[in-house]
Tab-separated table of C-alpha atoms in Angstrom:
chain	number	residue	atom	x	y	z
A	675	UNK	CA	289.049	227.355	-138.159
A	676	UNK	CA	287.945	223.877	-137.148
A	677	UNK	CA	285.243	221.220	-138.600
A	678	UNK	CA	284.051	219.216	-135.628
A	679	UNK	CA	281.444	216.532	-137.891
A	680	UNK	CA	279.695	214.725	-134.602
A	681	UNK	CA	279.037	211.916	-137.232
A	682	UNK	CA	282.485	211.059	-136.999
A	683	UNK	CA	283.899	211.336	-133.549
A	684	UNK	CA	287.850	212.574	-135.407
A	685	UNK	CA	288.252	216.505	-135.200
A	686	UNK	CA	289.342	218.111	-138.423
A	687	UNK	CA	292.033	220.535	-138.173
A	688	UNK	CA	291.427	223.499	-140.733
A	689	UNK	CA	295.080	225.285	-140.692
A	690	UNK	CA	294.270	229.143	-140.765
A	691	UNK	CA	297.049	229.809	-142.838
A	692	UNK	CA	298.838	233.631	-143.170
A	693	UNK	CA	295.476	235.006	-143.266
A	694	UNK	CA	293.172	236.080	-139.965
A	695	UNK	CA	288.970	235.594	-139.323
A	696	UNK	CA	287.205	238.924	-137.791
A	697	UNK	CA	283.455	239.336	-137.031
A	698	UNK	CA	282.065	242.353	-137.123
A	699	UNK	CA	277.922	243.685	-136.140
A	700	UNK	CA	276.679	244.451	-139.359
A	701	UNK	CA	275.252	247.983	-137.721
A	702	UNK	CA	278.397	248.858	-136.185
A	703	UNK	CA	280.194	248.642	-139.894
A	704	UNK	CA	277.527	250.676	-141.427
A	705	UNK	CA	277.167	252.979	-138.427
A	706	UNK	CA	281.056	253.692	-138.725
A	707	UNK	CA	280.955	253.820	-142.556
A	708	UNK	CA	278.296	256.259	-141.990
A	709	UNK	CA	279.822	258.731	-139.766
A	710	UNK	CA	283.420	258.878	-142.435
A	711	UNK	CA	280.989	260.861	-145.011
A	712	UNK	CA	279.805	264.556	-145.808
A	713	UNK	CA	276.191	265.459	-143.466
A	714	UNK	CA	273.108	264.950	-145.435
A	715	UNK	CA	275.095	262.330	-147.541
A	716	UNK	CA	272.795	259.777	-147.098
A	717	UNK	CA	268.803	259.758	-147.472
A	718	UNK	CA	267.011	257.929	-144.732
A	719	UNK	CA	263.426	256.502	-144.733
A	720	UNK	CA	263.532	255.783	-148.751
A	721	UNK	CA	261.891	252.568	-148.908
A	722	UNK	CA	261.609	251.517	-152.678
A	723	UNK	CA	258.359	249.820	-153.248
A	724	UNK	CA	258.784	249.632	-157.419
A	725	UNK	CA	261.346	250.904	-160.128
A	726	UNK	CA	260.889	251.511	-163.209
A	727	UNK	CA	262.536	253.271	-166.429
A	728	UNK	CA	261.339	256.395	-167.983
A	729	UNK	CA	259.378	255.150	-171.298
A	730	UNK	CA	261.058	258.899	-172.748
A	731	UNK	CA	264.996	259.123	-171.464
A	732	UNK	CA	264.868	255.546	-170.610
A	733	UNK	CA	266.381	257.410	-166.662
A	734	UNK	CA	265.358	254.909	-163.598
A	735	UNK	CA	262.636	255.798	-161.724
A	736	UNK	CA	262.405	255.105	-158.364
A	737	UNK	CA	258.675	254.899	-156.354
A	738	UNK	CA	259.135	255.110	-152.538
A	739	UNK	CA	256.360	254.241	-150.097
A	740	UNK	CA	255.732	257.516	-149.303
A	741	UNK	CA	254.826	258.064	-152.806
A	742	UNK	CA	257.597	260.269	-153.699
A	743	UNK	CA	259.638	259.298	-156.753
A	744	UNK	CA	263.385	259.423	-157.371
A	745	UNK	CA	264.505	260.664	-161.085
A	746	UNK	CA	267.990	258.525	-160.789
A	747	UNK	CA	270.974	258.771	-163.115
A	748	UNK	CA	272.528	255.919	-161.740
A	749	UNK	CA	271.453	253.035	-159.484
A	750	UNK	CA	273.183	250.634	-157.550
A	751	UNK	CA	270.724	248.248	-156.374
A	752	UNK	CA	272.133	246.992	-152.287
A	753	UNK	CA	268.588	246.513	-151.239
A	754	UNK	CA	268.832	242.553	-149.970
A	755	UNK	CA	267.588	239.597	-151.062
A	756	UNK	CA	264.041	240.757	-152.072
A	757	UNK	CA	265.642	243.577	-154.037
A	758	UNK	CA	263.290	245.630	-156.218
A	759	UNK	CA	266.221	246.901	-158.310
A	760	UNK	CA	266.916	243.160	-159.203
A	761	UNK	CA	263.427	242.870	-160.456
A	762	UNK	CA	263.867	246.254	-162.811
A	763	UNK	CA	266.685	244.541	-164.312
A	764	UNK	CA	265.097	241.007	-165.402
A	765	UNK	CA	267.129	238.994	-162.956
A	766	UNK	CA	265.628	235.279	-162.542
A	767	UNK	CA	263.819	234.532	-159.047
A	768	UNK	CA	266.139	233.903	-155.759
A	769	UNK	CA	265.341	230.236	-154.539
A	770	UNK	CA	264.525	228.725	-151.363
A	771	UNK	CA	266.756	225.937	-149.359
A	772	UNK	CA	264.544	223.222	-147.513
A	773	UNK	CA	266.889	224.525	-144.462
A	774	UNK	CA	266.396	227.815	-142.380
A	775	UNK	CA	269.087	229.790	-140.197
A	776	UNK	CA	268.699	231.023	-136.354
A	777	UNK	CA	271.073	233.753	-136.291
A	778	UNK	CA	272.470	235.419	-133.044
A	779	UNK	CA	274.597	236.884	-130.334
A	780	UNK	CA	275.521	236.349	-127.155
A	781	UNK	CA	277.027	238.637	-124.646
A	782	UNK	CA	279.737	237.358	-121.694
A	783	UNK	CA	280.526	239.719	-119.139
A	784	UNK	CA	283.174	237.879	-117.472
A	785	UNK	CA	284.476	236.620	-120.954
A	786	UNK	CA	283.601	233.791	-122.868
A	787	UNK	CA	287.288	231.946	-123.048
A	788	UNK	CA	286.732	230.613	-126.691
A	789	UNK	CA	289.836	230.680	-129.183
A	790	UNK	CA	289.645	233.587	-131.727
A	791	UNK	CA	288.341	230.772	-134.199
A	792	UNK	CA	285.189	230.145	-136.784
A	793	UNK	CA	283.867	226.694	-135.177
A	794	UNK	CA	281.678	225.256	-137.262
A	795	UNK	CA	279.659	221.767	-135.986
A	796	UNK	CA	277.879	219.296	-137.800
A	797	UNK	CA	275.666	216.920	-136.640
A	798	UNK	CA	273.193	214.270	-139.429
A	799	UNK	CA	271.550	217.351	-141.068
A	800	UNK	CA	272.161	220.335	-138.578
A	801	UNK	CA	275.167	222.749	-138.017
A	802	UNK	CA	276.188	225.477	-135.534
A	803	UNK	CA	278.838	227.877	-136.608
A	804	UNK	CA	280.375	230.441	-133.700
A	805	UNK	CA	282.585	233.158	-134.128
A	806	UNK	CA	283.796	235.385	-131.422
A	807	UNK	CA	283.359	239.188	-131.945
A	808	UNK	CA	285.863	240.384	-129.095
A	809	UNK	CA	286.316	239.028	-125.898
A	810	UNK	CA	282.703	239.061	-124.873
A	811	UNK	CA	280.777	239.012	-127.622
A	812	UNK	CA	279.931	236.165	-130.076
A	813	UNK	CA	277.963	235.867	-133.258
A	814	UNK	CA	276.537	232.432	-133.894
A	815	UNK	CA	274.346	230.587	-136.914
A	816	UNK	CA	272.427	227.152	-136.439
A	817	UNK	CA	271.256	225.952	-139.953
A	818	UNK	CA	268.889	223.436	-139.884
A	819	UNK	CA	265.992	221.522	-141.914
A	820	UNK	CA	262.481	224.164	-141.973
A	821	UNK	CA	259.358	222.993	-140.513
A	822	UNK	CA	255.709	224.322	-141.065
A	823	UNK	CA	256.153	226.146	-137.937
A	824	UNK	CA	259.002	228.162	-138.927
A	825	UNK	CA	256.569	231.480	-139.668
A	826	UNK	CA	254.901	231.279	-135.914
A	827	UNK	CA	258.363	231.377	-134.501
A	828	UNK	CA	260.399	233.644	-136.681
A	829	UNK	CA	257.861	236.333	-135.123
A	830	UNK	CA	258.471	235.496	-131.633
A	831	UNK	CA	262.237	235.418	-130.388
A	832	UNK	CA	261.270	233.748	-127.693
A	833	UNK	CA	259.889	230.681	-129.233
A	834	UNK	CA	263.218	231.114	-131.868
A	835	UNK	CA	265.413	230.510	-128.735
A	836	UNK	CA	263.304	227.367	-127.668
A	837	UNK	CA	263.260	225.783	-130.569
A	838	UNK	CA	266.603	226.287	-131.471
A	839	UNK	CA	267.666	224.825	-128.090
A	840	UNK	CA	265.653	221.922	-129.048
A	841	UNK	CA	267.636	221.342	-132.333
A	842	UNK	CA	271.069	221.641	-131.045
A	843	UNK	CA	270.105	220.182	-127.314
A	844	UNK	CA	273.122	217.305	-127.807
A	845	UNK	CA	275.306	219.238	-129.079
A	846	UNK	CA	278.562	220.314	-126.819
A	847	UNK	CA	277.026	222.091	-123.579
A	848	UNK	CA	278.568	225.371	-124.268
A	849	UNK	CA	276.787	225.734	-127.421
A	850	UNK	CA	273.506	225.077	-125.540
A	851	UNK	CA	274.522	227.671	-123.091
A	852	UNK	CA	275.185	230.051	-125.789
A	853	UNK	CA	271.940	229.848	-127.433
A	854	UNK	CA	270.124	229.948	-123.819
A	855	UNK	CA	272.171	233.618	-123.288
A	856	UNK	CA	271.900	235.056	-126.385
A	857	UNK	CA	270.336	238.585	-126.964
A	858	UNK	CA	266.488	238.214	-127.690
A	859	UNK	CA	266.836	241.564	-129.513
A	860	UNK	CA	269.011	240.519	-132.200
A	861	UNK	CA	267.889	236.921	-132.712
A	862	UNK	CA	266.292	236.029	-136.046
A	863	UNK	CA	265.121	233.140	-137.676
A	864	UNK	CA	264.670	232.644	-141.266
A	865	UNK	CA	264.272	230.833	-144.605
A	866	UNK	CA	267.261	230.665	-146.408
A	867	UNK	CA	267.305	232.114	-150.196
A	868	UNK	CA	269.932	231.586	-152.707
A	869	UNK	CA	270.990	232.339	-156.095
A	870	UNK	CA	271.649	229.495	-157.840
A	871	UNK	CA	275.820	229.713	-159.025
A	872	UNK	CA	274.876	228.911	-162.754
A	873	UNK	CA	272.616	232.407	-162.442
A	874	UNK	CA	275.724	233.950	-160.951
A	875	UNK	CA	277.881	232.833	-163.483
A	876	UNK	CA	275.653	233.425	-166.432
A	877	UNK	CA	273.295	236.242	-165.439
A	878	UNK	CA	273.173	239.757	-166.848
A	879	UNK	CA	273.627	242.455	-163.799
A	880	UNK	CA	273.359	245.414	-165.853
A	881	UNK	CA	270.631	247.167	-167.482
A	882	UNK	CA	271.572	250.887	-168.597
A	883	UNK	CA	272.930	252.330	-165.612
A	884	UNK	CA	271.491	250.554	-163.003
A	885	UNK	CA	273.436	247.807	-161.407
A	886	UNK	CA	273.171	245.550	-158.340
A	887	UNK	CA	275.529	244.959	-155.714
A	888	UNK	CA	275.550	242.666	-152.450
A	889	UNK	CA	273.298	240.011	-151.451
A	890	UNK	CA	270.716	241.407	-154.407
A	891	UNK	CA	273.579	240.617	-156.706
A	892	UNK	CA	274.594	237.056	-155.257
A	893	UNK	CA	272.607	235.729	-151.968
A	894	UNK	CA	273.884	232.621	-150.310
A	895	UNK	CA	273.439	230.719	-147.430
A	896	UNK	CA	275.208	231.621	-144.164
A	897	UNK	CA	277.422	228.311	-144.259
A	898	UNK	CA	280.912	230.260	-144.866
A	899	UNK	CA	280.245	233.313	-143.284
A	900	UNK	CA	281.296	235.357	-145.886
A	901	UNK	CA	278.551	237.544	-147.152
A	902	UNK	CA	279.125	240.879	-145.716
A	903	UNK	CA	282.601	240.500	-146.858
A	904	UNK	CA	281.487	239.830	-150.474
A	905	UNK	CA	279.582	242.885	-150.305
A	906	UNK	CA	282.591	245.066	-149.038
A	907	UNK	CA	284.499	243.455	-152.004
A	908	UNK	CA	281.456	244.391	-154.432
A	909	UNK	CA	281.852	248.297	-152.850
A	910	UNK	CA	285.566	248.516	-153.393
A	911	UNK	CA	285.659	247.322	-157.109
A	912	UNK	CA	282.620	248.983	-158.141
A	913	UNK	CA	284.102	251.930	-156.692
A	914	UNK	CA	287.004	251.756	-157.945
A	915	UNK	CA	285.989	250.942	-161.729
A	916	UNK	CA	283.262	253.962	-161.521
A	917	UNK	CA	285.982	256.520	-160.255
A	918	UNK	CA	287.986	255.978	-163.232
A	919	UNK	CA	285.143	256.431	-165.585
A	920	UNK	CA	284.171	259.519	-164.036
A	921	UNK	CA	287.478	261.430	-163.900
A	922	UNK	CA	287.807	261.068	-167.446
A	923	UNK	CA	286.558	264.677	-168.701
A	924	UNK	CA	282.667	265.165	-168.732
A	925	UNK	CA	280.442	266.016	-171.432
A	926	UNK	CA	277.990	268.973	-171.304
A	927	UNK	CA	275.776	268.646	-173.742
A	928	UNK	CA	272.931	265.852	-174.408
A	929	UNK	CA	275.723	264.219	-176.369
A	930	UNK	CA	278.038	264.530	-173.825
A	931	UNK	CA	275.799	263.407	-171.243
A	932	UNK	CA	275.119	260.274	-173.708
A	933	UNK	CA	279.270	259.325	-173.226
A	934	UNK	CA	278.978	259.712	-169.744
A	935	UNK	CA	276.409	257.068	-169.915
A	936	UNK	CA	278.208	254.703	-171.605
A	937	UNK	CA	281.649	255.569	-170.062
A	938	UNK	CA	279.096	254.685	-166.703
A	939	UNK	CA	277.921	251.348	-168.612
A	940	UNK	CA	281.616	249.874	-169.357
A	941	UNK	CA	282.617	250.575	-165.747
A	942	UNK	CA	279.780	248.887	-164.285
A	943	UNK	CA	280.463	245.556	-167.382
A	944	UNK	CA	283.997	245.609	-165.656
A	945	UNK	CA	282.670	245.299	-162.468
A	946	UNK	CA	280.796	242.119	-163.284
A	947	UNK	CA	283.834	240.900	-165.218
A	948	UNK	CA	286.133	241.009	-162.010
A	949	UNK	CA	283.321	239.805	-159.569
A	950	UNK	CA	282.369	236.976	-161.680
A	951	UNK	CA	284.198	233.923	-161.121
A	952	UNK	CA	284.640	235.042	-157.271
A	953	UNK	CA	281.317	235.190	-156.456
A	954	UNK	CA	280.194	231.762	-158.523
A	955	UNK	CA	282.982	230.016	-156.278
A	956	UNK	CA	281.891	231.534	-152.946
A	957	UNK	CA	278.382	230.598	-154.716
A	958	UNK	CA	279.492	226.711	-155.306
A	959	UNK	CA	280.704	226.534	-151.972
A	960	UNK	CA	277.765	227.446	-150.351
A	961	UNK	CA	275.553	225.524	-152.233
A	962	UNK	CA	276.968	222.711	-152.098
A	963	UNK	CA	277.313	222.482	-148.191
A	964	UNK	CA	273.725	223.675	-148.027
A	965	UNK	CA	272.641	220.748	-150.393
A	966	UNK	CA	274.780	218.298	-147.766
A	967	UNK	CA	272.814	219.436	-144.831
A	968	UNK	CA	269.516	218.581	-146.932
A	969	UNK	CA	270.718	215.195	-148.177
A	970	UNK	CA	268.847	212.253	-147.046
A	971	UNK	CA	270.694	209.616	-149.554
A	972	UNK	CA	274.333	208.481	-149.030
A	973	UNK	CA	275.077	208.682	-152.837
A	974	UNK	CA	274.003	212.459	-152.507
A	975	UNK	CA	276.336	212.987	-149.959
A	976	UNK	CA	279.382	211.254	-151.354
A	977	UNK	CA	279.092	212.848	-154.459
A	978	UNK	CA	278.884	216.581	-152.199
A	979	UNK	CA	281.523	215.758	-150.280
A	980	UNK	CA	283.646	214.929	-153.534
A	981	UNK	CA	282.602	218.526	-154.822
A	982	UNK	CA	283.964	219.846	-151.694
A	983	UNK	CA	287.212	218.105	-151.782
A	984	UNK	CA	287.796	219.049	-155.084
A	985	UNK	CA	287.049	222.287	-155.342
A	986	UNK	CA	287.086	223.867	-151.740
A	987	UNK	CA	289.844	221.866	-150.083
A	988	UNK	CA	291.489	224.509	-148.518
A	989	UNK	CA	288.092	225.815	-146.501
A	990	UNK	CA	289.444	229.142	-145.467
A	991	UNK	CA	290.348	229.988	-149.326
A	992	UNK	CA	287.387	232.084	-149.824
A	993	UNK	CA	288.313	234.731	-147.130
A	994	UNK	CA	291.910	234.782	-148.416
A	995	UNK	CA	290.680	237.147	-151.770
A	996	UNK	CA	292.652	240.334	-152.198
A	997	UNK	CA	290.322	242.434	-154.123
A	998	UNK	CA	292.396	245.224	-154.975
A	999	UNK	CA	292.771	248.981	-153.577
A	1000	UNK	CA	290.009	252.177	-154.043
């Protein structure tokens, strides 16, 4: 990993330590996680407009947009950062940065010759992150400030890639040539949402048996690249807690059915509990370097940059979590 800060023409070497960086297309994870279960496992086309709790066996309800309604035992809310699920269970509001991310990839059919490294670049109050996939593909993020335009262009990729040149046009060549390449398909622009760390490390996730996992649980900017993997880590322990609540014998009657609730209730409680402090950190981070990109005032920024030193030193420490086995 390497910090280039254009500010300050010295390099910063970020050792990588015993660990490795890998990049990975969202669709071809969940396309691959996909095809490992049973046919018919999953339900496509279920697009949750509202959720609510029965006023009688207090059971989630879930309203689709086809106006069909799910009668749900239990609910795991994954559903992003404008998560209805999150809304059922009286989480506060997601907030808006003053910065927006261009997000893309670009294809090299020769190769594109970079190191198998996460280069990130700042420059005043923009920064380009890059991140090779394999040997021809690479993902890369430009956060910078929004502008009153930012709606127009998010809906044209076109005008995304121009004014995204624009922002990054003295930046190292490559990184220009990058963006010019990149695949107009996939590119996407848009407002950045977080969740502040104090309402990750205070916030009640549970309500009953519906939970929330992912970037519903804990959105953050796109600064340490680390979001799908916090969801994967979210999967595995929520997993893992439920599966020991379940194989514990099962009631059959209402009462039984009652202790499978609450056997459902403590694994989810434990969940939280593990997650916790993890996701405030990878929070903190994030926050704080999108806070630097937005700072105008040089006592805002030392005090930041402080934070960072103190608490995130070692900048690769986030993806260096062992979260445990199924």
């Amino acid at each position: 990993c390497r910090d280039i800060e254009f500010n300050n023409p010295k390099e910063q070497e970020v050792p990588m330590g015993n660990g490795e960086l890998r990049c990975l297309k969202r669709s071809d994870l969940v396309q691959t996680l996909a095809d490992s279960l049973p046919n018919e496992t999953i339900r496509f086309g279920c697009h949750i407009v509202s959720a609510k709790f029965d006023p009688i066996n207090s059971q989630p309800l879930l309203h689709l947009q086809d106006g069909s309604v799910i009668k749900a035992k239990v609910v795991i809310g994954c559903d992003g950062v404008n998560s209805v699920v999150s809304e059922l269970i009286g989480l506060k509001p997601t907030k808006l940065f003053a910065s927006c991310a261009v997000r893309g990839f670009t294809n090299y059919p020769s190769g594109h010759g970079f190191s198998n490294e996460f280069l990130r670049i700042r420059k005043n109050n923009i920064i380009l992150g890059r991140l090779p996939v394999d040997n021809n593909l690479v993902h890369w993020f430009v956060g910078r400030p929004g502008t009153t335009s930012d709606l127009r262009v998010s809906k044209d990729p076109e005008l995304i890639r121009e004014t995204t040149i624009e922002s990054i046009n003295d930046f190292p060549p490559e990184c220009v040539e990058m963006v010019k390449k990149c695949y107009l398909d996939e590119v996407t622009l848009t407002n950045l949402r977080y969740r502040p760390p104090l309402d990750i490390l205070l916030g009640n996730f549970r309500k009953g048996t519906v939970i929330v996992a992912g970037d519903a649980m804990h959105v953050w900017g796109p600064y340490i690249g680390q979001s799908g993997a916090a969801a994967l880590e979210d999967g595995i322990v929520l997993a893992r807690n439920l599966a020991q609540a379940m194989c514990k014998k099962r009631g059959t009657t209402a009462d039984g059915n009652q202790v499978t609730q609450e056997r459902i209730g403590k694994a989810m409680d434990q969940f939280v509990k593990e997650r916790r402090m993890r996701l405030f950190m990878m929070s903190l981070n994030t926050y704080i370097l999108g806070r630097l990109l937005e700072a105008s005032s040089p006592l805002t920024k030392f005090v930041l940059i402080v934070g960072l030193i103190l608490f995130f030193s070692n900048s690769l420490g986030h993806s260096q979590h062992n979260c445990g086995r199924l």
